[in-house]
GROMACS .gro file of C-alpha atoms in nm:
model
  406
    1MET     CA    1  -2.223   8.063  -4.939
    2SER     CA    2  -2.109   7.857  -4.630
    3GLY     CA    3  -1.776   7.689  -4.741
    4TYR     CA    4  -1.930   7.337  -4.749
    5ASP     CA    5  -2.192   7.517  -5.011
    6ARG     CA    6  -1.853   7.651  -5.193
    7ARG     CA    7  -1.709   7.325  -5.171
    8SER     CA    8  -1.985   7.110  -5.307
    9PHE     CA    9  -2.045   7.315  -5.551
   10LEU     CA   10  -1.642   7.334  -5.721
   11ARG     CA   11  -1.707   6.961  -5.688
   12GLY     CA   12  -1.998   6.935  -5.890
   13ALA     CA   13  -2.181   6.786  -5.556
   14LEU     CA   14  -2.545   6.890  -5.549
   15ALA     CA   15  -2.458   7.169  -5.748
   16ALA     CA   16  -2.784   7.328  -5.791
   17GLY     CA   17  -2.953   7.253  -5.487
   18ILE     CA   18  -2.601   7.448  -5.282
   19ALA     CA   19  -2.638   7.674  -5.524
   20GLY     CA   20  -2.991   7.785  -5.431
   21ALA     CA   21  -2.973   7.718  -5.028
   22THR     CA   22  -2.698   7.995  -4.920
   23VAL     CA   23  -2.660   8.027  -4.550
   24GLY     CA   24  -2.784   8.421  -4.518
   25GLY     CA   25  -3.082   8.372  -4.698
   26MET     CA   26  -3.234   8.215  -4.410
   27ALA     CA   27  -3.062   8.419  -4.157
   28GLY     CA   28  -3.210   8.699  -4.353
   29ALA     CA   29  -3.563   8.612  -4.335
   30ALA     CA   30  -3.774   8.928  -4.256
   31SER     CA   31  -4.077   8.732  -4.054
   32ALA     CA   32  -4.046   8.536  -3.768
   33ALA     CA   33  -4.313   8.198  -3.789
   34PRO     CA   34  -4.570   8.155  -3.571
   35GLN     CA   35  -4.529   7.966  -3.180
   36ASP     CA   36  -4.702   7.653  -3.087
   37THR     CA   37  -4.858   7.820  -2.800
   38ALA     CA   38  -4.833   7.499  -2.612
   39THR     CA   39  -4.442   7.446  -2.681
   40PRO     CA   40  -4.205   7.638  -2.438
   41PRO     CA   41  -3.958   7.884  -2.573
   42ALA     CA   42  -3.645   7.753  -2.628
   43PRO     CA   43  -3.362   7.988  -2.416
   44PRO     CA   44  -3.177   8.242  -2.625
   45PHE     CA   45  -2.914   8.035  -2.883
   46HIS     CA   46  -2.596   8.321  -2.754
   47GLY     CA   47  -2.523   8.294  -2.405
   48ARG     CA   48  -2.264   8.122  -2.122
   49HIS     CA   49  -2.322   7.777  -2.220
   50GLN     CA   50  -2.553   7.601  -2.467
   51ALA     CA   51  -2.892   7.504  -2.436
   52GLY     CA   52  -3.016   7.208  -2.354
   53ILE     CA   53  -2.795   7.123  -2.092
   54LEU     CA   54  -2.986   7.292  -1.733
   55GLU     CA   55  -3.319   7.373  -1.916
   56THR     CA   56  -3.531   7.096  -1.853
   57PRO     CA   57  -3.560   6.840  -2.097
   58ARG     CA   58  -3.770   6.851  -2.436
   59ARG     CA   59  -4.000   6.548  -2.537
   60ARG     CA   60  -3.793   6.452  -2.822
   61THR     CA   61  -3.446   6.436  -2.917
   62ILE     CA   62  -3.228   6.332  -3.139
   63MET     CA   63  -2.871   6.227  -3.034
   64SER     CA   64  -2.584   6.181  -3.316
   65SER     CA   65  -2.269   6.177  -3.339
   66PHE     CA   66  -2.031   6.235  -3.644
   67ASP     CA   67  -1.702   6.184  -3.850
   68VAL     CA   68  -1.534   6.507  -3.959
   69VAL     CA   69  -1.440   6.445  -4.343
   70ALA     CA   70  -1.275   6.829  -4.335
   71ASP     CA   71  -0.954   6.774  -4.596
   72ASP     CA   72  -0.819   7.033  -4.369
   73LYS     CA   73  -0.849   7.317  -4.095
   74ASN     CA   74  -0.913   7.520  -4.321
   75GLY     CA   75  -1.254   7.306  -4.364
   76LEU     CA   76  -1.272   7.230  -4.041
   77VAL     CA   77  -1.305   7.583  -3.951
   78ASP     CA   78  -1.627   7.615  -4.261
   79LEU     CA   79  -1.733   7.369  -4.090
   80LEU     CA   80  -1.795   7.526  -3.757
   81HIS     CA   81  -1.911   7.832  -3.930
   82THR     CA   82  -2.179   7.649  -4.131
   83LEU     CA   83  -2.311   7.472  -3.784
   84THR     CA   84  -2.301   7.810  -3.606
   85ASP     CA   85  -2.532   7.982  -3.885
   86ARG     CA   86  -2.738   7.714  -3.888
   87ALA     CA   87  -2.765   7.644  -3.528
   88ARG     CA   88  -2.821   8.017  -3.517
   89VAL     CA   89  -3.138   7.987  -3.786
   90LEU     CA   90  -3.309   7.682  -3.657
   91THR     CA   91  -3.372   7.738  -3.339
   92ALA     CA   92  -3.472   8.184  -3.455
   93GLY     CA   93  -3.727   8.028  -3.714
   94GLY     CA   94  -3.831   8.209  -4.021
   95THR     CA   95  -3.936   8.229  -4.329
   96PRO     CA   96  -3.675   8.059  -4.587
   97PRO     CA   97  -3.608   8.235  -4.947
   98GLN     CA   98  -3.745   8.150  -5.297
   99ASN     CA   99  -3.518   8.026  -5.517
  100GLY     CA  100  -3.752   7.997  -5.809
  101VAL     CA  101  -3.883   7.690  -5.970
  102THR     CA  102  -3.551   7.584  -6.151
  103THR     CA  103  -3.390   7.486  -5.849
  104PRO     CA  104  -3.484   7.318  -5.522
  105PRO     CA  105  -3.632   7.471  -5.250
  106SER     CA  106  -3.367   7.607  -4.987
  107ASP     CA  107  -3.581   7.435  -4.737
  108SER     CA  108  -3.736   7.065  -4.720
  109GLY     CA  109  -4.085   7.175  -4.602
  110ILE     CA  110  -4.166   6.929  -4.356
  111LEU     CA  111  -4.256   7.228  -4.137
  112GLY     CA  112  -4.471   7.414  -4.398
  113PRO     CA  113  -4.408   7.730  -4.575
  114SER     CA  114  -4.307   7.964  -4.308
  115VAL     CA  115  -4.068   7.759  -3.991
  116PRO     CA  116  -4.142   7.766  -3.653
  117SER     CA  117  -3.860   7.712  -3.408
  118GLY     CA  118  -4.009   7.508  -3.226
  119GLY     CA  119  -3.837   7.526  -2.926
  120LEU     CA  120  -3.542   7.411  -3.043
  121MET     CA  121  -3.205   7.349  -2.842
  122VAL     CA  122  -2.891   7.252  -2.990
  123THR     CA  123  -2.627   7.171  -2.825
  124VAL     CA  124  -2.312   7.062  -2.997
  125GLY     CA  125  -1.980   6.891  -2.840
  126VAL     CA  126  -1.653   6.772  -2.967
  127GLY     CA  127  -1.449   6.403  -2.894
  128ALA     CA  128  -1.081   6.303  -2.826
  129SER     CA  129  -1.065   6.197  -3.198
  130LEU     CA  130  -1.096   6.534  -3.366
  131PHE     CA  131  -0.803   6.604  -3.161
  132ASP     CA  132  -0.526   6.384  -3.359
  133ASP     CA  133  -0.274   6.470  -3.590
  134ARG     CA  134  -0.548   6.529  -3.932
  135TYR     CA  135  -0.611   6.888  -3.813
  136GLY     CA  136  -0.363   7.049  -3.561
  137LEU     CA  137  -0.544   7.043  -3.279
  138ALA     CA  138  -0.336   6.873  -2.988
  139SER     CA  139  -0.280   7.219  -2.782
  140ARG     CA  140  -0.626   7.222  -2.777
  141LYS     CA  141  -0.805   6.924  -2.616
  142PRO     CA  142  -0.915   6.895  -2.278
  143SER     CA  143  -0.705   6.767  -2.036
  144GLY     CA  144  -0.979   6.470  -1.954
  145LEU     CA  145  -1.168   6.385  -2.286
  146THR     CA  146  -1.061   6.044  -2.388
  147ALA     CA  147  -1.230   5.748  -2.573
  148MET     CA  148  -1.496   5.585  -2.460
  149PRO     CA  149  -1.369   5.228  -2.258
  150THR     CA  150  -1.537   4.987  -2.245
  151PHE     CA  151  -1.625   4.893  -1.840
  152PRO     CA  152  -1.716   4.508  -1.699
  153ASN     CA  153  -2.085   4.414  -1.841
  154ASP     CA  154  -2.040   4.620  -2.154
  155ASP     CA  155  -2.129   4.511  -2.487
  156LEU     CA  156  -2.018   4.808  -2.708
  157ASP     CA  157  -2.068   4.766  -3.057
  158PRO     CA  158  -1.775   4.998  -3.257
  159ALA     CA  159  -2.046   5.159  -3.540
  160TRP     CA  160  -2.247   5.282  -3.242
  161CYS     CA  161  -1.933   5.385  -2.982
  162HIS     CA  162  -1.727   5.787  -3.037
  163GLY     CA  163  -1.734   6.024  -3.282
  164ASP     CA  164  -1.566   6.368  -3.391
  165LEU     CA  165  -1.803   6.575  -3.324
  166SER     CA  166  -2.136   6.492  -3.110
  167LEU     CA  167  -2.510   6.664  -3.202
  168GLN     CA  168  -2.779   6.708  -2.951
  169LEU     CA  169  -3.130   6.825  -3.102
  170SER     CA  170  -3.372   6.874  -2.865
  171ALA     CA  171  -3.760   6.985  -2.915
  172ASP     CA  172  -4.117   6.867  -2.833
  173ASP     CA  173  -4.171   6.713  -3.219
  174ASP     CA  174  -4.063   6.492  -3.409
  175ASP     CA  175  -4.080   6.726  -3.706
  176ILE     CA  176  -3.937   6.975  -3.604
  177LEU     CA  177  -3.591   6.763  -3.498
  178LEU     CA  178  -3.611   6.566  -3.802
  179HIS     CA  179  -3.593   6.909  -4.058
  180ALA     CA  180  -3.329   7.014  -3.833
  181LEU     CA  181  -3.115   6.760  -3.905
  182ARG     CA  182  -3.154   6.700  -4.284
  183ASP     CA  183  -3.115   7.063  -4.317
  184ILE     CA  184  -2.746   7.046  -4.108
  185ALA     CA  185  -2.683   6.765  -4.275
  186ARG     CA  186  -2.791   6.963  -4.619
  187HIS     CA  187  -2.532   7.251  -4.536
  188THR     CA  188  -2.280   7.052  -4.408
  189ARG     CA  189  -2.225   6.797  -4.695
  190GLY     CA  190  -1.878   6.681  -4.765
  191GLY     CA  191  -1.756   6.834  -4.378
  192MET     CA  192  -1.914   6.566  -4.190
  193GLN     CA  193  -2.093   6.262  -4.162
  194VAL     CA  194  -2.321   6.087  -3.962
  195ARG     CA  195  -2.179   5.729  -3.740
  196TRP     CA  196  -2.489   5.655  -3.577
  197ARG     CA  197  -2.779   5.848  -3.411
  198MET     CA  198  -3.027   5.743  -3.208
  199ASN     CA  199  -3.374   5.874  -3.130
  200GLY     CA  200  -3.523   6.010  -2.806
  201PHE     CA  201  -3.769   6.064  -2.602
  202THR     CA  202  -3.904   6.184  -2.270
  203ASN     CA  203  -4.264   6.034  -2.095
  204PRO     CA  204  -4.512   6.266  -1.916
  205PRO     CA  205  -4.482   6.222  -1.543
  206ARG     CA  206  -4.755   5.904  -1.432
  207PRO     CA  207  -4.865   5.959  -1.233
  208THR     CA  208  -4.626   6.274  -1.130
  209GLY     CA  209  -4.296   6.387  -1.070
  210THR     CA  210  -4.038   6.233  -1.273
  211GLN     CA  211  -4.052   6.063  -1.564
  212ARG     CA  212  -4.063   5.615  -1.529
  213ASN     CA  213  -3.777   5.499  -1.777
  214PHE     CA  214  -3.888   5.137  -1.977
  215LEU     CA  215  -3.810   4.927  -1.613
  216GLY     CA  216  -4.146   5.097  -1.498
  217PHE     CA  217  -3.905   5.263  -1.238
  218LYS     CA  218  -3.879   5.647  -1.190
  219ASP     CA  219  -3.520   5.797  -1.379
  220GLY     CA  220  -3.326   6.087  -1.273
  221ILE     CA  221  -3.435   6.164  -0.907
  222SER     CA  222  -3.138   6.292  -0.733
  223ASN     CA  223  -3.023   6.520  -0.959
  224PRO     CA  224  -2.823   6.814  -0.840
  225ASP     CA  225  -2.997   7.175  -0.834
  226VAL     CA  226  -2.993   7.308  -1.134
  227THR     CA  227  -3.103   7.675  -1.047
  228ASN     CA  228  -2.811   7.710  -0.784
  229ALA     CA  229  -2.499   7.836  -0.996
  230ALA     CA  230  -2.254   7.768  -0.726
  231GLU     CA  231  -2.348   7.380  -0.742
  232MET     CA  232  -2.331   7.383  -1.077
  233ASP     CA  233  -1.999   7.527  -1.102
  234ARG     CA  234  -1.891   7.327  -0.890
  235LEU     CA  235  -2.054   6.995  -1.051
  236VAL     CA  236  -2.108   7.086  -1.398
  237TRP     CA  237  -1.936   7.352  -1.554
  238ALA     CA  238  -1.562   7.362  -1.667
  239SER     CA  239  -1.381   7.623  -1.512
  240GLY     CA  240  -1.123   7.670  -1.801
  241LYS     CA  241  -0.845   7.600  -1.532
  242ALA     CA  242  -0.488   7.450  -1.593
  243PRO     CA  243  -0.472   7.200  -1.673
  244ASP     CA  244  -0.759   7.227  -1.917
  245PRO     CA  245  -0.680   7.516  -2.181
  246ALA     CA  246  -0.924   7.831  -2.066
  247TRP     CA  247  -1.143   7.821  -2.352
  248THR     CA  248  -1.322   7.548  -2.190
  249ALA     CA  249  -1.473   7.792  -1.974
  250GLY     CA  250  -1.772   7.774  -1.966
  251GLY     CA  251  -1.902   7.413  -2.155
  252SER     CA  252  -1.855   7.115  -1.979
  253TYR     CA  253  -1.813   6.695  -2.038
  254LEU     CA  254  -2.053   6.496  -2.193
  255VAL     CA  255  -2.094   6.128  -2.149
  256VAL     CA  256  -2.390   5.893  -2.383
  257ARG     CA  257  -2.420   5.538  -2.284
  258LEU     CA  258  -2.675   5.387  -2.526
  259ILE     CA  259  -2.851   5.095  -2.247
  260ARG     CA  260  -3.065   4.788  -2.438
  261MET     CA  261  -3.293   4.723  -2.139
  262LEU     CA  262  -3.373   4.334  -2.167
  263VAL     CA  263  -3.745   4.397  -2.078
  264GLU     CA  264  -3.865   3.993  -2.110
  265PHE     CA  265  -3.684   3.873  -1.853
  266TRP     CA  266  -3.688   4.207  -1.662
  267ASP     CA  267  -4.105   4.114  -1.648
  268ARG     CA  268  -4.049   3.778  -1.517
  269VAL     CA  269  -3.881   3.925  -1.191
  270GLY     CA  270  -4.066   3.979  -0.874
  271LEU     CA  271  -4.195   4.353  -0.719
  272SER     CA  272  -4.005   4.297  -0.419
  273GLU     CA  273  -3.686   4.190  -0.550
  274GLN     CA  274  -3.716   4.421  -0.851
  275GLU     CA  275  -3.731   4.740  -0.567
  276GLN     CA  276  -3.418   4.600  -0.390
  277MET     CA  277  -3.221   4.602  -0.706
  278PHE     CA  278  -3.324   4.985  -0.776
  279GLY     CA  279  -3.356   5.040  -0.368
  280ARG     CA  280  -3.673   5.263  -0.450
  281SER     CA  281  -4.088   5.197  -0.472
  282LYS     CA  282  -4.168   5.124  -0.816
  283ASP     CA  283  -4.497   5.254  -0.730
  284THR     CA  284  -4.405   5.608  -0.572
  285GLY     CA  285  -4.057   5.639  -0.636
  286ALA     CA  286  -3.991   5.665  -0.288
  287PRO     CA  287  -3.611   5.544  -0.108
  288LEU     CA  288  -3.708   5.218   0.068
  289ASP     CA  289  -3.737   5.416   0.377
  290GLY     CA  290  -3.961   5.705   0.261
  291MET     CA  291  -4.265   5.800   0.151
  292ARG     CA  292  -4.182   6.010  -0.072
  293GLU     CA  293  -4.026   6.043  -0.447
  294GLN     CA  294  -3.823   6.330  -0.279
  295ASP     CA  295  -3.722   6.183   0.044
  296ALA     CA  296  -3.340   6.093   0.142
  297PRO     CA  297  -3.266   5.802   0.158
  298LYS     CA  298  -3.197   5.727   0.531
  299PHE     CA  299  -2.830   5.513   0.401
  300HIS     CA  300  -2.617   5.567   0.794
  301LEU     CA  301  -2.970   5.503   1.031
  302ASP     CA  302  -2.939   5.130   0.837
  303PRO     CA  303  -2.546   5.083   0.763
  304GLU     CA  304  -2.630   4.694   0.751
  305GLY     CA  305  -2.853   4.686   0.409
  306ARG     CA  306  -3.171   4.578   0.569
  307VAL     CA  307  -3.358   4.821   0.432
  308ILE     CA  308  -3.211   4.952   0.115
  309PRO     CA  309  -2.978   4.658   0.031
  310LEU     CA  310  -2.638   4.741  -0.033
  311THR     CA  311  -2.629   4.645  -0.298
  312SER     CA  312  -3.018   4.877  -0.415
  313HIS     CA  313  -2.863   5.075  -0.751
  314ILE     CA  314  -2.909   5.408  -0.508
  315ARG     CA  315  -2.726   5.293  -0.290
  316VAL     CA  316  -2.413   5.211  -0.521
  317ALA     CA  317  -2.430   5.494  -0.746
  318ASN     CA  318  -2.492   5.756  -0.509
  319PRO     CA  319  -2.347   5.698  -0.167
  320ARG     CA  320  -2.490   5.996   0.002
  321THR     CA  321  -2.106   6.067   0.201
  322PRO     CA  322  -1.855   6.363   0.223
  323GLN     CA  323  -1.591   6.152   0.041
  324THR     CA  324  -1.837   6.077  -0.286
  325ASP     CA  325  -2.096   6.414  -0.326
  326ALA     CA  326  -1.779   6.545  -0.590
  327SER     CA  327  -1.859   6.260  -0.756
  328ARG     CA  328  -2.277   6.394  -0.854
  329ILE     CA  329  -2.346   6.436  -1.261
  330LEU     CA  330  -2.653   6.587  -1.386
  331ARG     CA  331  -2.837   6.316  -1.571
  332ARG     CA  332  -3.020   6.307  -1.836
  333GLY     CA  333  -3.217   6.049  -1.972
  334PHE     CA  334  -3.441   5.938  -2.301
  335ASN     CA  335  -3.621   5.614  -2.340
  336TYR     CA  336  -3.543   5.450  -2.685
  337ASP     CA  337  -3.766   5.202  -2.902
  338ARG     CA  338  -3.607   5.064  -3.183
  339GLY     CA  339  -3.911   4.798  -3.244
  340MET     CA  340  -3.786   4.449  -3.230
  341ASP     CA  341  -3.440   4.305  -3.316
  342GLU     CA  342  -3.319   3.916  -3.539
  343VAL     CA  343  -3.499   3.705  -3.323
  344GLY     CA  344  -3.812   3.951  -3.232
  345ASN     CA  345  -3.704   4.032  -2.889
  346LEU     CA  346  -3.836   4.378  -2.807
  347ASP     CA  347  -3.554   4.629  -2.842
  348VAL     CA  348  -3.650   4.930  -2.574
  349GLY     CA  349  -3.370   5.098  -2.340
  350LEU     CA  350  -3.241   5.437  -2.254
  351ILE     CA  351  -3.041   5.726  -2.405
  352PHE     CA  352  -2.818   5.825  -2.086
  353THR     CA  353  -2.672   6.179  -2.098
  354CYS     CA  354  -2.513   6.335  -1.747
  355TYR     CA  355  -2.311   6.609  -1.779
  356GLN     CA  356  -1.960   6.710  -1.502
  357GLN     CA  357  -1.691   6.895  -1.484
  358ASN     CA  358  -1.445   6.610  -1.432
  359ILE     CA  359  -1.537   6.230  -1.589
  360ALA     CA  360  -1.304   6.056  -1.417
  361ARG     CA  361  -1.353   6.191  -1.089
  362GLN     CA  362  -1.788   6.234  -1.171
  363PHE     CA  363  -1.920   5.933  -1.386
  364GLU     CA  364  -1.589   5.699  -1.386
  365ALA     CA  365  -1.593   5.697  -1.012
  366THR     CA  366  -1.942   5.645  -1.036
  367GLN     CA  367  -1.977   5.362  -1.293
  368LYS     CA  368  -1.690   5.167  -1.152
  369ARG     CA  369  -1.893   5.169  -0.826
  370LEU     CA  370  -2.194   4.971  -0.996
  371ILE     CA  371  -1.964   4.722  -1.198
  372ASP     CA  372  -2.182   4.428  -1.123
  373GLU     CA  373  -2.440   4.555  -0.957
  374PRO     CA  374  -2.777   4.301  -0.971
  375LEU     CA  375  -2.968   4.523  -1.227
  376VAL     CA  376  -2.636   4.457  -1.553
  377ASP     CA  377  -2.830   4.129  -1.562
  378TYR     CA  378  -3.137   4.319  -1.730
  379ILE     CA  379  -2.919   4.574  -1.941
  380SER     CA  380  -2.637   4.565  -2.192
  381PRO     CA  381  -2.510   4.925  -2.261
  382PHE     CA  382  -2.370   4.884  -2.679
  383GLY     CA  383  -2.244   5.259  -2.784
  384GLY     CA  384  -2.257   5.630  -2.659
  385GLY     CA  385  -1.939   5.808  -2.626
  386TYR     CA  386  -1.751   6.049  -2.411
  387PHE     CA  387  -1.753   6.419  -2.568
  388PHE     CA  388  -1.731   6.825  -2.462
  389THR     CA  389  -1.991   7.006  -2.492
  390LEU     CA  390  -1.874   7.335  -2.627
  391PRO     CA  391  -1.897   7.671  -2.416
  392GLY     CA  392  -2.203   7.933  -2.498
  393VAL     CA  393  -2.146   8.121  -2.848
  394GLN     CA  394  -2.202   8.430  -2.657
  395ASP     CA  395  -2.266   8.723  -2.962
  396SER     CA  396  -2.361   8.726  -3.334
  397SER     CA  397  -1.987   8.792  -3.370
  398ARG     CA  398  -1.888   8.427  -3.275
  399THR     CA  399  -1.915   8.075  -3.387
  400TYR     CA  400  -1.820   7.710  -3.288
  401ALA     CA  401  -1.475   7.755  -3.544
  402ASP     CA  402  -1.370   7.966  -3.197
  403PHE     CA  403  -1.270   7.750  -2.923
  404ILE     CA  404  -1.090   7.534  -3.170
  405GLN     CA  405  -0.883   7.806  -3.328
  406VAL     CA  406  -0.497   7.815  -3.259
   0.00000   0.00000   0.00000
């Protein structure tokens, strides 16, 4: 049993179920589950970097934050061992062990008798609050990791902010994600509890190219090239050099922003005004001085902003100057739909995530340029947080706990 299975058993919590659900049983399953040929294979779990950062986003995601409730540092280490074990099992797939008819099943069964990996990617991060005085980890804290501040134009709800751990699950099917979340919650009971959770999805290209957000514009066109290793080392990956601790090499700083879109008001705005706010054509995604989505805007030929306004989103977020080149981020966006609010308005928006080497130099520099941009009248950031996405677990002898061991 994992450390948390043992602890929960001794406390008498869910004793029968946890007694039958061992990490080793599923990890040692003899047969692999058949794969859905329409689902792209996930990258290997082991590697220098975690999956879910450079890879093309899956169709579905769960972005969640957890509070660690382990009693002491040994309990935290147990938790991270268990979390690693479950991630290995779930991303590999297989046949769960049979516990017999008198004990709860070892698996929820929502994916059938043989669990497919479903292209699942698991991405784990740590928040600044994990390095408080509970577990003696102050010396291990990444230098740029802080609690996310409230920026002008934010309307942050504390219940939807921050957390000790971040967990992102990505796959093409909702049942794969819910199965993984239930499995992890079951095996880490007593070690961590959900602080907030948001389900998101990507849209198919309409008609081609980058997905659209719920304002109708293509979202995330101008990302750095993830196939360029030198560019990723410059903009995305932590180097492990001072002032960061050495263990951070291969990880990345993650910013999560939960952004509601006030679509009832947006839908009353004229097309020309919408395009002026973004600086792009709504139908093609091209900059207003271009023809195609991937055309680079020619700000230097339009210094007065007569074609692309000086206040437009693309011009303020990424001025494309030598001075701002180092502030570029790797952006990953997922739409969300939570139905209606208490007064009957649509509750839809964006799970904005981005990865970078340095939050202050990259995300915060960009966010400060965006203060009071015209779009702020139609969006309302209400949650999220800063996290450090751990480096990859490089082989079967290692776990997430290796990064925080003193």
